[in-house]
CSV table of C-alpha atoms in Angstrom, one decimal:
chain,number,residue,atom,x,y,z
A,1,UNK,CA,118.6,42.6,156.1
A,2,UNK,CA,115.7,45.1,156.6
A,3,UNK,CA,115.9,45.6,152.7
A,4,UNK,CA,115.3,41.8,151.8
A,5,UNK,CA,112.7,41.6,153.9
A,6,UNK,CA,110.8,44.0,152.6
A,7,UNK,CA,111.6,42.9,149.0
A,8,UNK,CA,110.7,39.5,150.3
A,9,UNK,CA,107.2,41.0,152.3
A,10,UNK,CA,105.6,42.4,148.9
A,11,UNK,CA,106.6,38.9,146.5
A,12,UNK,CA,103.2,37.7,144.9
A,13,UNK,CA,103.0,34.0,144.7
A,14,UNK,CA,101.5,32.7,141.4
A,15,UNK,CA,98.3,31.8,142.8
A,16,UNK,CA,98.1,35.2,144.1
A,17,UNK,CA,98.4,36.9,140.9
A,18,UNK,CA,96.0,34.8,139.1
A,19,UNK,CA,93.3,35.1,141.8
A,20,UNK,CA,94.5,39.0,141.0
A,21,UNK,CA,93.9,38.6,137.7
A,22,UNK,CA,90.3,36.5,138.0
A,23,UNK,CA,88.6,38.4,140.1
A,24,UNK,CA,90.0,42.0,138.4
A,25,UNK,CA,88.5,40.1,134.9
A,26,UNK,CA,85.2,38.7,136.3
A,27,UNK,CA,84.2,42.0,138.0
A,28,UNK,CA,85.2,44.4,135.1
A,29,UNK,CA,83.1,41.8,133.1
A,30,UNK,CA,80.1,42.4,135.1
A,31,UNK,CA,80.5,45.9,135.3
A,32,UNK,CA,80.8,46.1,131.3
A,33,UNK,CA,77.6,44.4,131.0
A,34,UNK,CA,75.8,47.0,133.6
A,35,UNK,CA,76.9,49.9,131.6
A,36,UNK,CA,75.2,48.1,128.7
A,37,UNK,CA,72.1,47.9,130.1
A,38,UNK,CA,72.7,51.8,131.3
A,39,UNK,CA,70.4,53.9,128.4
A,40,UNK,CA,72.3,57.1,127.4
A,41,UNK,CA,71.5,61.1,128.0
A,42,UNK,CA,71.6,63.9,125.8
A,43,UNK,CA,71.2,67.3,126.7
A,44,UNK,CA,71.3,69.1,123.1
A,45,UNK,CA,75.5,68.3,122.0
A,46,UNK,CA,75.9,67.0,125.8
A,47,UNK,CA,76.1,63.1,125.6
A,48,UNK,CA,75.8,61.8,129.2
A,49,UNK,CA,77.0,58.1,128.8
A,50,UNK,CA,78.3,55.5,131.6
A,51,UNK,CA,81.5,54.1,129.5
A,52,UNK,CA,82.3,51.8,132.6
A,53,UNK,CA,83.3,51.6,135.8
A,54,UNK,CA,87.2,52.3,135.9
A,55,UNK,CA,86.9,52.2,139.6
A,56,UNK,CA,87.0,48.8,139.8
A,57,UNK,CA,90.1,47.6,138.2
A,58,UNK,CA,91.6,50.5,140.2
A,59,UNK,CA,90.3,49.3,143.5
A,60,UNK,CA,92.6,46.0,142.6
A,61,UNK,CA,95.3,48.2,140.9
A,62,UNK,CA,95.3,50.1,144.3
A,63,UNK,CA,95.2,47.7,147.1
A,64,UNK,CA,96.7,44.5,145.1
A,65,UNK,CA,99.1,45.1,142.3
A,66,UNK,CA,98.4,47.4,139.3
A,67,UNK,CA,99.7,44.9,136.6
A,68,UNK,CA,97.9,41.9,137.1
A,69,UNK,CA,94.4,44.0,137.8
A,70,UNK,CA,94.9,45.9,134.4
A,71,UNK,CA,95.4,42.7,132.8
A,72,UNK,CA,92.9,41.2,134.2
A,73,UNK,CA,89.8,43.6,133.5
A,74,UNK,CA,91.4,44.2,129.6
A,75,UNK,CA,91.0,40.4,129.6
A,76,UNK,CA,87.6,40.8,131.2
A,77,UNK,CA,86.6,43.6,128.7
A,78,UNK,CA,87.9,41.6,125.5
A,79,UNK,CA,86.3,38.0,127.1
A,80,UNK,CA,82.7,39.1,128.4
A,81,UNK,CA,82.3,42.5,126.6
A,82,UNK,CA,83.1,41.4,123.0
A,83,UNK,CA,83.4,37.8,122.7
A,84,UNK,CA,80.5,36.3,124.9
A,85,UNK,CA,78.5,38.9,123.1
A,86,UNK,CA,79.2,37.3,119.7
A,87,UNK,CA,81.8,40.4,118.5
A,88,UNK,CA,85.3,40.5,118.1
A,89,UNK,CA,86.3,43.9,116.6
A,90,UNK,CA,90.3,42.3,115.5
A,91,UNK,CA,92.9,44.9,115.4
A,92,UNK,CA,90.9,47.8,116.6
A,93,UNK,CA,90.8,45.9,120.6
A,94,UNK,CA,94.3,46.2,120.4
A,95,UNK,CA,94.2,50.2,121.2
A,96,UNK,CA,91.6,49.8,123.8
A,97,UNK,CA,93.7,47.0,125.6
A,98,UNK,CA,97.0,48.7,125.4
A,99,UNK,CA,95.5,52.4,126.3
A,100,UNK,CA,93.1,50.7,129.0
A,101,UNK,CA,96.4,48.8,130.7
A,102,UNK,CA,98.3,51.9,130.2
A,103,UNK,CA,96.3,53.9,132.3
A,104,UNK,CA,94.8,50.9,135.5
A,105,UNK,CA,99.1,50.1,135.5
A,106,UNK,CA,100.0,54.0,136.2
A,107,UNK,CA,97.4,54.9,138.1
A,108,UNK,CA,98.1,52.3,140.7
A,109,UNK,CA,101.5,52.5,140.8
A,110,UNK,CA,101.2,56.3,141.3
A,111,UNK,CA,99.3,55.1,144.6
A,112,UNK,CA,102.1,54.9,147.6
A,113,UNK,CA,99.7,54.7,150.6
A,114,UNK,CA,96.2,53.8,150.0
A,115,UNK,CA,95.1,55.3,153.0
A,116,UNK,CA,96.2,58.8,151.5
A,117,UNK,CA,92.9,60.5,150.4
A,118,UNK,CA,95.3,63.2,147.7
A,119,UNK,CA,96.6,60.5,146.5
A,120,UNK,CA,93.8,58.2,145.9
A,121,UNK,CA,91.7,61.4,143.8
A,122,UNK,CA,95.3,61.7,141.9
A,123,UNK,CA,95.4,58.0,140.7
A,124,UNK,CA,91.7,58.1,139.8
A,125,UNK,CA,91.8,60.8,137.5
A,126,UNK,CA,95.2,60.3,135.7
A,127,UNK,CA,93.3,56.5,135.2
A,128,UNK,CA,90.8,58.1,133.3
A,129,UNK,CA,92.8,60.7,132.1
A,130,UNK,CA,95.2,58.6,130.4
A,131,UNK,CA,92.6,56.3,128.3
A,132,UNK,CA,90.7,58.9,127.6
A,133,UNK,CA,93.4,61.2,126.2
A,134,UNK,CA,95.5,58.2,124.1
A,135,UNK,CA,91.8,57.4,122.5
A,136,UNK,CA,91.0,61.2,121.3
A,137,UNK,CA,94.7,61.7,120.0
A,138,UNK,CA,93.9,58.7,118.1
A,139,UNK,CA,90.5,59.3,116.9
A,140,UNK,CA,92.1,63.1,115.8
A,141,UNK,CA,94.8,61.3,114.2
A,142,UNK,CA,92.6,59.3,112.5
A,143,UNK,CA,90.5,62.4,110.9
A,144,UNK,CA,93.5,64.1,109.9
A,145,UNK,CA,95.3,61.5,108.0
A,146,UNK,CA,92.1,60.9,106.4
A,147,UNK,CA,91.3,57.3,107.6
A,148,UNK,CA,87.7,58.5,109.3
A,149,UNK,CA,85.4,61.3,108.1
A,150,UNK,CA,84.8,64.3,110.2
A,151,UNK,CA,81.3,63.7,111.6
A,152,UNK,CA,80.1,67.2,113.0
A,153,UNK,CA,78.0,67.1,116.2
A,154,UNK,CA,74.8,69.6,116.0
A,155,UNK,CA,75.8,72.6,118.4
A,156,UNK,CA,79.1,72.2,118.3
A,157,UNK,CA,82.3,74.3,116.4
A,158,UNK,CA,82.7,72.0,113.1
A,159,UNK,CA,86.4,71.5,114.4
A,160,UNK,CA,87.7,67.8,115.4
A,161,UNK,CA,89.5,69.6,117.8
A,162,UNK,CA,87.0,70.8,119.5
A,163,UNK,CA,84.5,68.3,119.3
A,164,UNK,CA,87.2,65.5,120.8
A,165,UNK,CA,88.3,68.2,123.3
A,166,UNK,CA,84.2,68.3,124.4
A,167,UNK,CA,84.2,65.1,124.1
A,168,UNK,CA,87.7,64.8,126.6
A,169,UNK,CA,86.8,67.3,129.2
A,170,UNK,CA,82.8,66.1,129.4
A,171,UNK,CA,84.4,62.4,130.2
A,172,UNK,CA,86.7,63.8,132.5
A,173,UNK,CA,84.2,66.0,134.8
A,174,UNK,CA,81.2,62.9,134.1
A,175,UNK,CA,82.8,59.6,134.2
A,176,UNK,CA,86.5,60.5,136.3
A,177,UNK,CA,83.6,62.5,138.9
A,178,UNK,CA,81.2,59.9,139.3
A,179,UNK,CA,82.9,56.8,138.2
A,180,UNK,CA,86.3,57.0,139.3
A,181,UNK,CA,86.9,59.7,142.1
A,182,UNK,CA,83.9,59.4,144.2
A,183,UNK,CA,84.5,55.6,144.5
A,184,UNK,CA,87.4,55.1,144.5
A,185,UNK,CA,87.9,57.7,147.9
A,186,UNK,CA,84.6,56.0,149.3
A,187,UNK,CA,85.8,52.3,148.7
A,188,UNK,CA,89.8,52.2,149.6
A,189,UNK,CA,90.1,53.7,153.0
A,190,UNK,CA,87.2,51.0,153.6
A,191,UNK,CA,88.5,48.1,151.9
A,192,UNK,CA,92.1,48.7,152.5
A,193,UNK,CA,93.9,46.6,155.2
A,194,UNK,CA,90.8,44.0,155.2
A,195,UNK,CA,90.3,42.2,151.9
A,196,UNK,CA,94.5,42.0,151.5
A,197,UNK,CA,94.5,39.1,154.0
A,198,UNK,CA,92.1,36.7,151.8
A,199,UNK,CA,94.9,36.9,149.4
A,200,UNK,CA,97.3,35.9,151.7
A,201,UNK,CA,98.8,39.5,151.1
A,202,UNK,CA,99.8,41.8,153.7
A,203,UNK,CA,98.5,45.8,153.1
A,204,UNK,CA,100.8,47.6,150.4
A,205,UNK,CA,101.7,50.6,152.7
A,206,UNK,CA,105.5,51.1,151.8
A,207,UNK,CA,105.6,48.9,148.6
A,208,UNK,CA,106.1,52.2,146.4
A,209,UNK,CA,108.1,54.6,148.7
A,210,UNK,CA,110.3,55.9,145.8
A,211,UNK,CA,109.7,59.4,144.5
A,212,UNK,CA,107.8,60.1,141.5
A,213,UNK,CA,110.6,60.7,139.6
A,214,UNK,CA,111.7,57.4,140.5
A,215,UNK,CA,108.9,55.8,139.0
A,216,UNK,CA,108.5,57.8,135.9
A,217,UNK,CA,111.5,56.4,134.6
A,218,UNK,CA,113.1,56.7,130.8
A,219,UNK,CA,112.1,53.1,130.4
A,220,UNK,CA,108.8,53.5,131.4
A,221,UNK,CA,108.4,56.4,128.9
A,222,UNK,CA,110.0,54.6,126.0
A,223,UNK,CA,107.9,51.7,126.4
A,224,UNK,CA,104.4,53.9,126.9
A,225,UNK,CA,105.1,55.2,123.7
A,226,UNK,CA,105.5,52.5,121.8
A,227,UNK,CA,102.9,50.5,123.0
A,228,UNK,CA,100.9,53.7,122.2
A,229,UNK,CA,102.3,53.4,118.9
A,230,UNK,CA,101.5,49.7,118.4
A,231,UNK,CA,97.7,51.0,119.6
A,232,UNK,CA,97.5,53.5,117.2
A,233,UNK,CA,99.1,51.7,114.2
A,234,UNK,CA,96.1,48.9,115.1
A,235,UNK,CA,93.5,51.1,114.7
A,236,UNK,CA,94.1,52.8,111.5
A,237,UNK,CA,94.9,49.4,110.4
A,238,UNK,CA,91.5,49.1,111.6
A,239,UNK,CA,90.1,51.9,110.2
A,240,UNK,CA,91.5,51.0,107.1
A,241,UNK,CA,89.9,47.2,106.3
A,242,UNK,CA,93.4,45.6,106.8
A,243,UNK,CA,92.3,43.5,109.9
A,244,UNK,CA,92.7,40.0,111.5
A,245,UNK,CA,90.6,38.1,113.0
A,246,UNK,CA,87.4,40.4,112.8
A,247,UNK,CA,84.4,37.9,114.1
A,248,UNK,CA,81.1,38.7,114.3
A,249,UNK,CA,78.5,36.0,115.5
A,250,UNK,CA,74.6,36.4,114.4
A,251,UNK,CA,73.0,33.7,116.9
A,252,UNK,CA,74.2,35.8,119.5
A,253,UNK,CA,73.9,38.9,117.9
A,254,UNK,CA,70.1,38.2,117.6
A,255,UNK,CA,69.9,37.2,121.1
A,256,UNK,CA,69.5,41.3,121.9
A,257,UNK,CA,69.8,41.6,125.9
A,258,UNK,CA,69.9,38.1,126.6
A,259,UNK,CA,73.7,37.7,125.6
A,260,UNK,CA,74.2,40.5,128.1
A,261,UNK,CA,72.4,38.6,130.5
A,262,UNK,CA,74.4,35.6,129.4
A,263,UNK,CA,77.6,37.1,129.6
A,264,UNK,CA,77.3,38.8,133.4
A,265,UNK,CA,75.7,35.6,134.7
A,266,UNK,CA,79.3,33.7,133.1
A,267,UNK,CA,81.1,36.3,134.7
A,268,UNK,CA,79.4,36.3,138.1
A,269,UNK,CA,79.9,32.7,137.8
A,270,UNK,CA,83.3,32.9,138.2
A,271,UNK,CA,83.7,35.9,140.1
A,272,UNK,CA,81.8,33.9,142.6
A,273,UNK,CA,84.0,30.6,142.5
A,274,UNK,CA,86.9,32.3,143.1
A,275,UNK,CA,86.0,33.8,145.9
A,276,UNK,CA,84.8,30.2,147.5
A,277,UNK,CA,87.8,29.2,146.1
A,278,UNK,CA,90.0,31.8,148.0
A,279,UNK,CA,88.2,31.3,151.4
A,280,UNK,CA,87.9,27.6,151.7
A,281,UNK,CA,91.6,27.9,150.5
A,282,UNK,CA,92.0,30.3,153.8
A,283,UNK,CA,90.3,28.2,156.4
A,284,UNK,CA,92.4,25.3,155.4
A,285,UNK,CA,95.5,27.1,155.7
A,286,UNK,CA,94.1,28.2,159.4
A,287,UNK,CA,93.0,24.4,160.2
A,288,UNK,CA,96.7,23.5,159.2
A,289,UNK,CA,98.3,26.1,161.0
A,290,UNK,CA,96.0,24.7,164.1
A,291,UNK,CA,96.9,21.6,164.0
């Protein structure tokens, strides 16, 4: 009995996994469009560059459910960073979706307590980790087989080894320090156990008490690598001119910042909504339950 109800206690309805997803898309979507605005940094070979703000689709990963908030801000990252800005790069968003998912889905699911501070720093950097490894084994694949040229980077070894490596470790320390540890240990103690309840959801303490080993399963090794695959046969497709569905739009191309502006004001939109949407939802459940 005690087993059912806990399998029953952490069912999402459908409605909860498409606010999930929403409000995952709509806030990564903003996010992207900040770290446009965001001018870049470099110290000599050091390039210091906001890529985005994994945090965010972790913070849903983390206290909702990791599938539906990876979806979502992929979604979010294809809809409001590529499309609403007048670009669709085809075959080559394939690897950033699948790597991107990759990473937000075992990142949260590595998370058993939110509350657990170890835990929390673990998630953030294997979210980071993750994308940003599958993206350098691709872009080194991609020299080596002779799709790319070697582009060498002024104070650098000429090595693609070592300029991707740089290029790894300086993401790892900048972005998974400042944009993926720091808030995600600041934010999920906080939000943790208080926005659950607008969902309808109750905390998800318990909902992954099996070991590690349990979770890193054949099946979920088998399927990472060939989604991996599938990503990096996409971008040397890429790479190579054979692509679908490439779009490029000039109107909004030659609206400069003002597509930006367009495309976080769309996104806010909705991230907004929703959340009217979700509490008026709420209170009428309450009045209901009064009555």
């Amino acid at each position: 009995m005690n087993a059912g109800s806990m399998t029953k206690r952490w069912e999402l309805t459908p409605q909860q996994k498409l606010m999930i997803f929403i409000l995952s898309m709509s806030l990564y979507g903003i996010s992207n469009m900040i770290t446009e605005l965001i001018p870049e940094l470099k110290i000599g070979p050091i390039e210091l560059k906001v890529e985005y703000f994994i945090f965010i689709p972790l913070l849903f990963a983390i206290l909702f459910n990791p599938l539906y908030a990876a979806l979502g801000a992929c979604f979010g990252e294809v809809i409001f960073g590529e499309l609403l800005l007048g670009q669709f790069g085809g075959l080559g968003e394939l690897e950033k979706f699948i790597e991107f998912a990759l990473a937000i889905f075992v990142a949260g699911m590595l998370v058993k307590n939110p509350a657990n501070r170890r835990q929390l720093a673990i998630a953030a950097y294997v979210a980071i980790g993750i994308d940003q490894l599958l993206g350098t084994i691709v872009d080194i694949g991609k020299v080596y087989f002779g799709i790319e040229d070697f582009e060498a980077v002024p104070g650098l070894p000429e090595s693609v080894l070592a300029i991707e490596g740089f290029a790894f470790l300086n993401a790892m320390i900048v972005s998974g320090t400042l944009f993926a540890l720091l808030p995600t240990l600041y934010l999920v103690p906080r939000l943790y156990g208080k926005v659950e309840p607008l969902l309808g959801m109750k905390p998800r303490d318990g909902r992954a008490s099996a070991s590690l080993g349990d979770f890193v399963t054949p099946r979920l090794i088998i399927l990472s690598i060939v989604l991996f695959a599938i990503a990096g046969a996409a971008e040397f497709m890429a790479e190579s001119d054979i692509n679908f569905i490439d779009w490029e739009s000039e109107f909004i191309a030659g609206l400069g910042d003002g597509a930006i502006w367009i495309s976080m004001g769309v996104a806010a939109v909705i991230f907004i909504v929703s959340l009217i949407w979700i509490v008026s939802r709420k209170s009428g459940k309450r009045k209901g339950e009064m009555v």
